[in-house]
Coordinates of C-alpha atoms in Angstrom, one line a residue:
P5 CA 9.2 18.8 -27.9
R6 CA 9.2 15.2 -26.9
S7 CA 12.2 13.1 -27.6
S8 CA 10.1 10.1 -29.1
P9 CA 6.5 9.6 -29.7
R10 CA 4.5 7.3 -27.4
P11 CA 3.1 4.2 -28.6
P12 CA -0.7 4.0 -29.0
P13 CA -2.6 2.6 -26.1
P14 CA -3.7 -1.0 -26.3
P15 CA -7.3 -1.6 -27.1
V16 CA -9.4 -1.5 -23.9
R17 CA -10.8 -4.9 -22.8
T18 CA -14.3 -5.1 -21.8
P19 CA -14.2 -7.3 -18.8
K20 CA -17.1 -9.6 -17.6
P21 CA -17.1 -9.1 -13.9
W22 CA -19.5 -12.1 -13.3
V23 CA -17.0 -14.6 -14.5
P24 CA -14.0 -14.2 -12.1
R25 CA -16.5 -13.6 -9.3
A26 CA -18.4 -16.9 -10.0
A27 CA -15.3 -18.8 -10.6
G28 CA -13.9 -17.6 -7.2
I29 CA -17.0 -18.4 -5.3
L30 CA -17.2 -22.0 -6.8
C31 CA -13.5 -22.5 -6.1
Y32 CA -13.9 -21.5 -2.6
L33 CA -17.1 -23.5 -1.9
L34 CA -15.5 -26.6 -3.3
G35 CA -12.3 -26.1 -1.3
L36 CA -14.2 -25.4 1.9
F37 CA -16.4 -28.5 1.5
D38 CA -13.3 -30.6 0.6
I39 CA -11.8 -29.3 4.0
L40 CA -14.9 -30.0 6.0
S41 CA -15.4 -33.6 4.7
A42 CA -11.7 -34.3 5.6
L43 CA -11.7 -32.9 8.9
F44 CA -15.1 -34.1 10.0
P45 CA -15.8 -37.7 9.1
R46 CA -19.5 -37.3 9.8
V47 CA -19.7 -35.0 6.7
R48 CA -18.4 -37.6 4.7
H49 CA -20.8 -40.3 6.0
M50 CA -23.9 -38.2 5.7
E51 CA -26.4 -40.0 3.6
S52 CA -26.7 -37.2 0.9
V53 CA -23.0 -36.6 0.8
H54 CA -22.1 -40.4 0.5
K55 CA -24.8 -40.7 -2.3
F56 CA -23.5 -37.7 -4.3
G57 CA -19.9 -37.6 -2.8
H58 CA -18.3 -38.8 -6.1
L59 CA -19.6 -35.4 -7.7
V60 CA -17.3 -33.4 -5.5
P61 CA -13.5 -33.4 -5.5
G62 CA -11.9 -35.3 -2.8
L63 CA -14.9 -36.8 -1.1
Q64 CA -13.5 -40.4 -0.8
V65 CA -13.3 -42.6 2.3
N66 CA -9.8 -44.1 2.4
P67 CA -7.1 -42.5 4.2
Y68 CA -5.0 -41.4 1.1
A69 CA -8.2 -39.8 -0.5
V70 CA -9.0 -38.1 2.6
A71 CA -5.6 -36.5 2.7
A72 CA -5.8 -35.6 -0.9
S73 CA -9.2 -34.2 -0.2
L74 CA -7.8 -31.8 2.6
I75 CA -4.8 -30.7 0.5
L76 CA -7.0 -30.1 -2.5
G77 CA -9.4 -28.1 -0.4
V78 CA -6.7 -26.0 1.1
L79 CA -5.3 -25.3 -2.4
L80 CA -8.7 -24.3 -3.9
V81 CA -9.4 -21.9 -0.9
S82 CA -5.9 -20.5 -1.3
L83 CA -6.5 -19.9 -4.9
A84 CA -10.1 -18.6 -4.9
H85 CA -9.4 -15.1 -3.9
A86 CA -6.5 -14.7 -6.5
L87 CA -9.0 -16.3 -9.1
R88 CA -11.5 -13.7 -8.2
R89 CA -9.0 -10.9 -8.9
R90 CA -8.4 -12.3 -12.3
K91 CA -4.9 -13.7 -11.5
H92 CA -3.5 -15.8 -14.4
R93 CA -1.3 -17.8 -12.1
A94 CA -4.3 -18.6 -10.0
W95 CA -6.3 -19.7 -13.2
M96 CA -3.4 -22.0 -14.3
G97 CA -3.4 -23.6 -10.7
V98 CA -7.0 -24.3 -10.6
V99 CA -6.8 -25.6 -14.2
A100 CA -4.0 -27.9 -13.3
L101 CA -5.7 -29.2 -10.1
L102 CA -8.9 -30.0 -12.0
A103 CA -7.1 -31.6 -14.9
A104 CA -4.9 -33.6 -12.3
S105 CA -8.3 -34.7 -10.7
I106 CA -9.9 -35.7 -13.9
A107 CA -6.8 -37.7 -14.9
V108 CA -6.7 -39.6 -11.5
H109 CA -10.2 -40.5 -11.9
V110 CA -9.8 -41.9 -15.5
V111 CA -6.6 -43.9 -14.4
R112 CA -8.3 -45.4 -11.3
R113 CA -11.5 -45.9 -13.4
E114 CA -13.7 -44.5 -10.8
H115 CA -17.5 -43.5 -11.2
L116 CA -17.7 -41.3 -14.2
G117 CA -20.2 -39.1 -12.4
G118 CA -17.1 -37.7 -10.6
L119 CA -16.0 -36.1 -13.9
V120 CA -19.0 -33.9 -14.2
L121 CA -18.3 -31.1 -11.8
Y122 CA -14.5 -31.1 -12.6
F123 CA -15.2 -31.3 -16.3
V124 CA -17.7 -28.4 -16.3
F125 CA -15.7 -26.2 -14.2
L126 CA -12.6 -26.9 -16.2
V127 CA -14.4 -26.1 -19.5
L128 CA -15.8 -22.8 -18.2
L129 CA -12.4 -21.8 -17.0
I130 CA -10.9 -22.4 -20.5
V131 CA -13.7 -20.8 -22.4
Y132 CA -13.3 -17.7 -20.3
R133 CA -9.5 -17.8 -20.1
D134 CA -9.4 -14.2 -21.3
E135 CA -11.0 -13.0 -18.2
F136 CA -7.9 -14.1 -16.1
Y137 CA -5.3 -11.8 -17.4
A138 CA -3.9 -10.3 -14.2
L139 CA -0.1 -10.6 -13.9
S140 CA 1.8 -11.5 -10.8
D141 CA 5.3 -10.4 -9.6
P142 CA 7.6 -12.0 -12.2
K143 CA 10.4 -12.2 -9.5
S144 CA 8.2 -14.2 -7.2
R145 CA 7.9 -17.2 -9.4
W146 CA 11.6 -18.3 -8.9
R147 CA 11.5 -17.1 -5.4
A148 CA 8.5 -19.3 -4.7
I149 CA 10.2 -22.4 -6.3
W150 CA 13.4 -21.9 -4.2
T151 CA 11.4 -21.2 -1.2
F152 CA 9.4 -24.5 -1.6
W153 CA 12.3 -26.5 -1.7
A154 CA 14.2 -24.9 1.0
M155 CA 11.2 -25.2 3.2
L156 CA 10.7 -28.8 2.1
I157 CA 14.2 -29.7 3.1
G158 CA 13.8 -28.0 6.4
D159 CA 10.5 -29.8 7.0
I160 CA 12.1 -33.1 6.3
V161 CA 15.0 -32.3 8.7
I162 CA 12.4 -31.2 11.4
G163 CA 10.2 -34.3 10.8
L164 CA 13.2 -36.6 11.2
L165 CA 14.0 -35.0 14.6
L166 CA 10.3 -35.3 15.7
V167 CA 9.9 -39.1 14.8
S168 CA 13.3 -40.0 16.2
A169 CA 13.3 -37.8 19.3
R170 CA 11.3 -40.4 21.4
G171 CA 12.8 -43.7 20.4
D172 CA 11.1 -45.6 23.2
H173 CA 7.7 -44.6 21.6
I174 CA 8.6 -46.3 18.3
V175 CA 6.9 -49.7 17.7
G176 CA 9.4 -52.3 16.5
S177 CA 12.5 -51.0 14.3
A178 CA 12.4 -48.2 11.8
S179 CA 15.1 -47.8 9.3
M180 CA 16.2 -44.3 7.9
F181 CA 14.2 -45.1 4.8
D182 CA 11.1 -45.8 6.8
R183 CA 11.6 -42.6 8.7
I184 CA 12.0 -40.5 5.6
D185 CA 8.9 -42.2 4.1
H186 CA 6.9 -41.5 7.2
V187 CA 7.9 -37.8 7.3
V188 CA 7.3 -37.2 3.6
L189 CA 3.8 -38.9 3.8
G190 CA 3.1 -37.1 6.8
L191 CA 4.0 -33.8 5.2
A192 CA 1.2 -34.7 2.7
G193 CA -1.3 -35.5 5.4
V194 CA -0.9 -39.2 5.1
S195 CA -0.2 -41.8 7.9
G196 CA 3.3 -43.4 7.2
P197 CA 4.4 -46.9 7.9
M198 CA 5.8 -46.1 11.5
Q199 CA 3.7 -47.0 14.6
F200 CA 4.0 -45.2 17.9
R201 CA 2.9 -46.3 21.4
G202 CA 0.1 -44.2 22.6
D203 CA -2.5 -42.4 20.3
N204 CA -1.5 -38.9 21.8
Y205 CA 2.1 -39.2 20.7
G206 CA 1.0 -40.5 17.2
D207 CA -1.5 -37.7 16.8
Y208 CA 1.2 -35.3 17.8
I209 CA 3.5 -36.5 15.1
Y210 CA 0.8 -36.6 12.5
F211 CA -0.5 -33.1 13.0
S212 CA 2.9 -31.5 13.4
L213 CA 4.1 -33.0 10.3
F214 CA 1.0 -32.1 8.4
G215 CA 1.0 -28.4 9.8
L216 CA 4.6 -28.3 8.5
G217 CA 3.5 -29.3 5.1
L218 CA 0.5 -27.0 5.0
L219 CA 2.6 -24.0 6.0
T220 CA 5.1 -24.8 3.2
V221 CA 2.2 -24.9 0.7
L222 CA 0.6 -21.7 1.8
V223 CA 3.9 -19.8 1.9
T224 CA 4.7 -21.0 -1.6
L225 CA 1.4 -20.0 -2.9
Y226 CA 1.5 -16.6 -1.4
L227 CA 4.8 -16.0 -3.1
F228 CA 3.6 -17.4 -6.4
L229 CA 0.5 -15.3 -6.4
R230 CA 1.4 -12.1 -4.7
P231 CA 1.0 -9.0 -6.7
A232 CA 3.9 -7.3 -8.5
E233 CA 5.4 -4.4 -6.7
P234 CA 7.9 -2.8 -9.1
A235 CA 10.8 -0.8 -7.8
A236 CA 9.6 2.7 -8.0
R237 CA 12.2 4.8 -9.7
L238 CA 11.8 8.1 -11.5
T239 CA 14.2 8.1 -14.4
P240 CA 16.0 11.4 -15.5
Q241 CA 14.0 11.6 -18.8
Q242 CA 10.7 11.3 -16.8
E243 CA 11.7 13.9 -14.4
T244 CA 12.6 16.3 -17.4
E245 CA 9.1 15.7 -18.9
I246 CA 7.4 16.3 -15.5
R247 CA 9.3 19.5 -14.8
A248 CA 8.1 20.7 -18.4
L249 CA 4.5 19.9 -17.6
L250 CA 4.9 21.7 -14.1
E251 CA 6.3 24.9 -15.8
R252 CA 3.0 25.1 -17.9
H253 CA 0.4 23.7 -15.6
G254 CA 2.1 23.7 -12.0
R255 CA -0.1 26.2 -10.5
R256 CA -3.0 24.1 -10.6
D257 CA -2.2 21.7 -7.7
S258 CA 0.2 22.6 -4.7
L259 CA 1.1 18.9 -4.5
G260 CA 2.3 18.8 -8.0
Y261 CA 6.0 19.2 -7.3
F262 CA 6.0 16.2 -5.0
A263 CA 5.5 14.0 -8.2
L264 CA 9.2 14.6 -8.7
R265 CA 10.1 12.1 -5.8
R266 CA 12.5 9.6 -7.2
D267 CA 10.8 6.8 -5.4
K268 CA 7.6 7.1 -7.4
S269 CA 6.7 5.6 -10.8
V270 CA 4.9 7.8 -13.4
L271 CA 2.4 7.0 -16.3
F272 CA 1.9 9.4 -19.1
S273 CA -1.1 9.8 -21.2
A274 CA -0.9 8.9 -24.8
T275 CA -0.2 12.6 -25.9
G276 CA 2.2 13.1 -23.2
K277 CA 0.3 16.3 -22.1
S278 CA -0.5 14.7 -18.7
C279 CA 0.9 12.1 -16.3
I280 CA 0.1 10.5 -12.9
A281 CA 2.7 9.6 -10.3
Y282 CA 2.2 6.6 -8.2
R283 CA 3.8 3.7 -6.1
V284 CA 2.5 0.2 -5.5
V285 CA 2.2 -0.8 -1.9
S286 CA 0.8 -4.0 -0.5
G287 CA -1.1 -4.5 -3.8
V288 CA -2.6 -0.9 -3.9
M289 CA -1.5 1.3 -6.8
L290 CA -1.5 4.6 -4.8
A291 CA -1.5 8.1 -6.7
S292 CA -1.2 11.2 -4.8
G293 CA -2.5 14.6 -5.6
D294 CA -4.1 15.6 -9.0
P295 CA -2.7 14.4 -12.3
I296 CA 0.1 16.6 -13.7
G297 CA -0.6 18.6 -16.8
D298 CA -3.5 19.8 -19.0
P299 CA -6.8 18.8 -17.4
E300 CA -8.2 18.1 -20.8
A301 CA -5.5 15.3 -21.1
W302 CA -6.1 14.0 -17.6
P303 CA -8.7 11.4 -18.8
G304 CA -6.0 9.8 -21.1
A305 CA -3.7 9.5 -17.9
I306 CA -6.4 8.1 -15.9
R307 CA -7.3 5.4 -18.3
A308 CA -3.6 4.3 -18.5
F309 CA -3.7 4.2 -14.6
I310 CA -6.7 2.1 -14.4
E311 CA -5.4 -0.1 -17.2
R312 CA -2.1 -0.8 -15.6
A313 CA -4.0 -1.4 -12.3
E314 CA -6.1 -4.0 -13.8
R315 CA -3.4 -5.6 -15.6
Y316 CA -1.7 -6.6 -12.3
A317 CA -4.8 -6.9 -10.2
W318 CA -3.9 -3.9 -8.2
I319 CA -6.3 -1.7 -6.2
P320 CA -6.3 1.7 -7.7
A321 CA -6.5 4.7 -5.2
V322 CA -5.8 8.2 -5.1
M323 CA -4.8 10.1 -2.0
G324 CA -5.3 13.8 -1.7
C325 CA -6.8 14.9 -5.0
S326 CA -8.8 18.0 -5.4
E327 CA -12.6 18.3 -6.0
Q328 CA -11.9 18.8 -9.7
A329 CA -9.8 15.6 -9.9
G330 CA -12.2 13.7 -7.8
E331 CA -15.0 14.4 -10.4
I332 CA -12.9 13.4 -13.3
W333 CA -11.7 10.2 -11.7
H334 CA -15.5 9.4 -10.9
R335 CA -16.4 10.3 -14.5
E336 CA -13.6 8.3 -16.1
A337 CA -12.8 5.4 -13.7
G338 CA -16.0 5.1 -11.8
M339 CA -14.3 5.9 -8.5
D340 CA -16.1 7.3 -5.6
A341 CA -14.4 10.1 -3.4
L342 CA -14.4 10.6 0.3
E343 CA -13.3 13.8 1.9
L344 CA -9.9 13.2 3.7
G345 CA -9.2 16.5 5.1
D346 CA -8.3 20.1 4.2
E347 CA -5.1 21.8 3.2
A348 CA -4.3 25.1 4.8
V349 CA -3.5 27.8 2.1
V350 CA -2.5 31.3 3.1
E351 CA -3.1 34.1 0.7
V352 CA -0.1 36.4 1.1
A353 CA -2.0 39.6 0.4
D354 CA -4.7 39.0 3.2
F355 CA -2.0 37.9 5.9
S356 CA -1.5 40.3 8.7
L357 CA -0.5 39.9 12.3
E358 CA -2.8 42.5 13.6
G359 CA -6.2 42.0 15.2
R360 CA -7.3 39.6 18.0
A361 CA -7.5 36.5 15.9
M362 CA -3.7 36.7 15.5
R363 CA -2.8 37.7 18.9
N364 CA -1.4 34.3 19.8
V365 CA 0.9 34.0 17.0
R366 CA 1.9 37.7 17.3
Q367 CA 2.9 37.2 20.9
M368 CA 4.8 34.0 20.3
V369 CA 6.8 35.6 17.4
N370 CA 7.8 38.7 19.4
R371 CA 8.8 36.5 22.3
I372 CA 10.9 34.3 20.2
E373 CA 12.5 37.3 18.5
R374 CA 13.4 38.8 21.9
Q375 CA 15.1 35.6 22.7
G376 CA 17.7 36.3 19.8
Y377 CA 16.4 34.2 17.0
T378 CA 16.6 35.6 13.5
C379 CA 15.3 34.1 10.2
Q380 CA 16.9 33.9 6.7
V381 CA 14.7 33.3 3.6
R382 CA 16.4 32.2 0.6
R383 CA 16.2 30.2 -2.6
L384 CA 18.1 26.9 -2.3
R385 CA 20.5 27.8 -5.3
D386 CA 21.6 31.0 -3.3
I387 CA 22.8 29.0 -0.2
P388 CA 26.5 28.0 -0.1
A389 CA 27.1 24.3 -0.5
A390 CA 28.7 24.1 3.0
E391 CA 25.7 25.4 4.7
V392 CA 23.5 23.1 2.6
V393 CA 25.3 20.2 4.4
L394 CA 24.8 21.7 7.7
I395 CA 21.0 22.2 7.2
R396 CA 20.7 18.7 5.7
R397 CA 22.3 17.2 9.0
L398 CA 19.9 19.3 11.1
A399 CA 16.9 18.0 9.0
C400 CA 18.1 14.4 9.6
D401 CA 18.9 14.8 13.3
G402 CA 15.7 16.6 14.1
R403 CA 13.2 14.1 12.9
S404 CA 11.0 12.6 15.5
T405 CA 11.3 9.0 14.3
E406 CA 13.9 6.7 12.9
T407 CA 12.1 6.2 9.9
E408 CA 11.5 9.0 7.4
R409 CA 7.9 9.9 6.6
G410 CA 6.4 11.2 3.4
F411 CA 5.0 10.1 0.2
S412 CA 2.3 12.4 -1.1
M413 CA 3.4 15.7 0.6
A414 CA 7.0 15.5 0.9
L415 CA 9.8 15.7 -1.6
G416 CA 12.0 13.0 -0.2
R417 CA 15.3 14.9 -0.6
F418 CA 17.1 18.2 0.4
G419 CA 19.9 20.1 -1.3
D420 CA 19.6 18.6 -4.8
P421 CA 20.7 21.3 -7.4
A422 CA 17.7 20.4 -9.6
D423 CA 15.6 21.9 -6.8
G424 CA 17.3 25.4 -6.9
D425 CA 13.7 27.2 -6.9
C426 CA 12.9 25.7 -3.4
V427 CA 12.7 28.3 -0.8
V428 CA 14.7 27.6 2.5
V429 CA 13.9 29.3 5.8
T430 CA 16.6 28.9 8.6
A431 CA 16.2 30.1 12.1
V432 CA 19.7 31.0 13.7
K433 CA 20.6 31.9 17.2
D434 CA 24.1 32.8 18.3
G435 CA 25.4 31.8 14.8
E436 CA 23.9 28.3 14.9
I437 CA 21.0 26.9 12.8
R438 CA 18.3 25.9 15.1
A439 CA 15.4 25.2 12.8
V440 CA 14.6 24.9 9.0
L441 CA 11.7 25.0 6.7
N442 CA 11.8 23.8 3.0
F443 CA 9.1 25.0 0.6
V444 CA 8.9 23.6 -2.9
P445 CA 7.5 25.7 -5.9
W446 CA 3.7 25.8 -6.4
G447 CA 3.7 27.2 -10.0
V448 CA 5.5 30.3 -10.5
D449 CA 3.7 32.3 -7.7
G450 CA 3.3 29.8 -4.8
L451 CA 5.1 27.7 -2.2
S452 CA 4.2 24.4 -0.7
L453 CA 5.5 23.2 2.6
D454 CA 7.8 20.2 2.4
L455 CA 10.0 19.9 5.4
M456 CA 9.7 21.4 8.9
R457 CA 12.6 20.5 11.4
R458 CA 14.1 22.1 14.4
D459 CA 16.7 21.2 17.0
R460 CA 15.2 19.3 19.7
S461 CA 16.6 21.7 22.3
A462 CA 15.4 24.8 20.5
D463 CA 12.6 27.0 22.1
P464 CA 8.9 26.4 21.2
G465 CA 7.5 29.0 18.6
L466 CA 10.3 28.7 16.1
N467 CA 7.9 27.1 13.5
E468 CA 5.5 30.1 13.9
L469 CA 8.4 32.7 13.6
M470 CA 9.7 31.0 10.3
I471 CA 6.4 30.9 8.7
V472 CA 5.7 34.5 9.5
A473 CA 9.2 35.3 8.2
T474 CA 8.4 33.6 4.9
L475 CA 5.2 35.5 4.5
R476 CA 6.8 38.7 5.2
E477 CA 9.5 38.0 2.5
A478 CA 6.8 36.4 0.1
R479 CA 6.4 39.5 -2.0
A480 CA 10.0 40.0 -2.7
L481 CA 10.2 36.2 -3.9
G482 CA 7.0 36.8 -6.1
V483 CA 4.9 34.6 -3.9
K484 CA 1.2 35.2 -3.7
R485 CA 0.0 32.1 -1.9
M486 CA 1.4 29.5 0.4
S487 CA 0.3 25.9 1.3
L488 CA 0.9 24.7 4.8
N489 CA 0.2 21.5 6.5
F490 CA -2.6 19.2 5.6
A491 CA -5.1 18.7 8.3
V492 CA -6.8 15.2 8.3
F493 CA -10.6 15.2 9.1
R494 CA -10.4 18.9 9.8
S495 CA -14.2 19.5 9.4
A496 CA -15.0 16.7 11.9
L497 CA -12.6 18.2 14.4
E498 CA -14.1 21.7 14.1
R499 CA -17.8 20.7 13.9
G500 CA -17.4 18.3 16.7
E501 CA -16.4 20.8 19.3
R502 CA -19.2 23.1 18.5
I503 CA -22.3 23.5 20.5
G504 CA -25.0 21.4 19.2
A505 CA -22.8 18.9 17.8
G506 CA -24.6 15.4 17.7
P507 CA -23.5 12.3 19.6
V508 CA -22.0 10.5 16.5
L509 CA -19.9 13.7 15.6
R510 CA -18.7 14.1 19.0
R511 CA -17.6 10.4 19.3
W512 CA -15.9 10.7 16.0
R513 CA -14.1 13.7 17.3
G514 CA -13.0 11.8 20.5
L515 CA -11.6 9.0 18.4
L516 CA -9.6 11.5 16.4
V517 CA -8.3 13.2 19.4
F518 CA -7.3 9.9 20.8
L519 CA -5.5 9.0 17.7
S520 CA -3.7 12.4 17.8
R521 CA -1.5 10.8 20.4
W522 CA 0.4 9.0 17.8
F523 CA -0.4 10.8 14.4
Q524 CA -0.6 14.4 15.4
I525 CA -4.1 14.9 13.7
E526 CA -5.5 17.5 16.2
S527 CA -2.2 19.4 16.8
L528 CA -1.7 20.0 13.0
Y529 CA -5.2 21.4 12.7
R530 CA -4.6 23.7 15.7
F531 CA -1.3 24.7 14.3
N532 CA -2.6 25.5 10.8
A533 CA -5.8 27.2 12.1
K534 CA -3.5 29.9 13.8
F535 CA -2.6 31.5 10.4
R536 CA -6.2 31.9 9.4
P537 CA -5.9 30.1 6.2
V538 CA -8.4 29.1 3.5
W539 CA -9.2 25.5 3.8
E540 CA -9.1 23.5 0.5
P541 CA -10.7 20.2 0.8
R542 CA -8.7 17.0 -0.4
F543 CA -10.3 13.6 -1.1
V544 CA -9.4 9.9 -1.3
A545 CA -10.6 8.3 -4.4
F546 CA -11.5 4.5 -4.5
R547 CA -13.6 2.0 -6.3
Q548 CA -15.2 0.0 -3.7
T549 CA -16.0 0.8 0.0
R550 CA -14.7 -2.8 1.1
E551 CA -11.2 -1.7 -0.2
L552 CA -10.9 1.2 2.0
P553 CA -9.2 -0.6 4.8
R554 CA -6.5 -2.0 2.6
I555 CA -6.2 1.3 0.9
A556 CA -5.8 3.0 4.4
L557 CA -3.1 0.4 5.4
A558 CA -1.2 1.0 2.2
A559 CA -1.3 4.7 2.7
L560 CA 0.1 4.6 6.2
E561 CA 2.8 2.2 4.8
A562 CA 3.7 4.5 2.1
E563 CA 3.9 7.5 4.5
A564 CA 6.0 5.4 6.9
F565 CA 3.5 5.7 9.6
L566 CA 3.2 1.8 9.5
V567 CA 6.6 0.3 9.2
L568 CA 6.8 -3.5 8.4
P569 CA 9.5 -5.6 9.7
S570 CA 12.6 -5.7 7.3
L571 CA 11.7 -9.4 6.4
L572 CA 8.3 -8.5 5.2
R573 CA 9.3 -5.5 3.2
R574 CA 9.2 -5.5 -0.4
G575 CA 10.7 -3.4 -3.1
P576 CA 14.3 -2.2 -3.3
K577 CA 16.5 -2.4 -0.4
D578 CA 18.7 0.5 -1.2
E579 CA 16.6 3.2 0.4
G580 CA 19.6 4.5 1.8
E581 CA 20.6 5.9 -1.6
Q582 CA 18.0 8.8 -1.1
T583 CA 19.8 11.8 -0.2
E584 CA 17.2 12.8 2.4
A585 CA 13.8 11.2 2.8
A586 CA 11.8 14.2 4.0
S587 CA 9.2 14.0 6.8
L588 CA 5.4 14.2 6.5
R589 CA 4.3 17.4 7.4
T590 CA 4.6 17.3 11.0
Y591 CA 6.4 19.6 13.6

């Protein structure tokens, strides 16, 4: 039973896609035209532009208006993309710019025709204000303000150094007030009161100051508009609820147990019978595997997922879902699915080392056993605490990179008492643990590979030995099936090497083989194929094809294949609190 009933879902919004799209395009075109008119005088003096220039923001001839046109254009172009994505802060910014432009026209008593385009655009934005509901990161508001003032002070200091560095180029005398005035105006793109000998030096000062000001504005806008990326943390209550769902429906998906990673967020359906684990990475709301729970309740969790994504203007995506889940995502959320690869599943009852097909594995296992290696297969709860510490140390020292990898197919910890049903396989030689495998439960009668590590000085073949040892002990553990590594684009690798493969398929396979130097694509496929598994296809679900590159980058970042510099990372800084961030399924 649930501790408390969940609130009913909010009413479903019926968006008008054409509104933010049209607003974004118009904002972009206006901004682009303003920039061109400021940078290229010929644009301003064209007969058609001169005749109707008062209808377009910023198209004036005096230097102050030209600078205002350039700044206004940059702001509009910067806000256009966020406006198209329904960002409420972008809507506020564009409304403020248009209102300010109208106010300036009224105060200066300029041609009333200049109010037409401003006013029409402003009215349309106000009428359709409900279409711009996406929220931004609440923390970034104050961060943007503090960053703006810090950068502005830095710009003024740098500007004073620039204008004072070559005193012999200054015409006449310039007080400190004149220099500050010149720097501040220069940051806004306006020529100040100071004069310099030589046009080249004056231009250098002007463009340097304006570049500093433009950089400050763009950085502030980025911080102000960037999407929220909440700190992904699984609460103890949510973990308890997910475990209850896994007890009833865990056998449906081999990746279900990985929803218990504590650096993921979770969304439940209104009935609480299903949930989706996810993490927000670079504006992409990335789920992994199938929803947890009763498939009849999956649509409720999917609707909650899509609603949350739309609320914050995140891009929804799912990595590694099954064919059944892909069909439901398509039906409920209009998402397309693309085959990402295949999961290797070994049926215990069908596995045998006999026969020509298993000759390579059989010989490798026999050779490594003759070298004195033995294996132990135990549940985690049956391993002494002191030995768990030793295994964890090996798992940490044996990783191939400094950054832990894993998101969709790794648990992110080892040795937690709550994971007592995990199966740990250790390879021992001369009383020393040289390699370890960790399997998480897949329902009540399955295992799914989580961690595969070995001592770097250990002999090759230990991974094959430990997997075979696990399959030999599977019946005693009540295990009927075992999920091994995930092979990305397996079908392309397999078909591309066959006789008769077309040139496109061969080139695609060649690219995958080339990328395998860094991502172990081909080696994982070869390793999995040794055990004659059943290949279960896995898919990536997405809404629009143009979003795939961004989804791919977010997935690489989530799996830690792409590691951003520390200054660009977002989210919690205390990643070290994780007991052990397990690797992606590599060996």
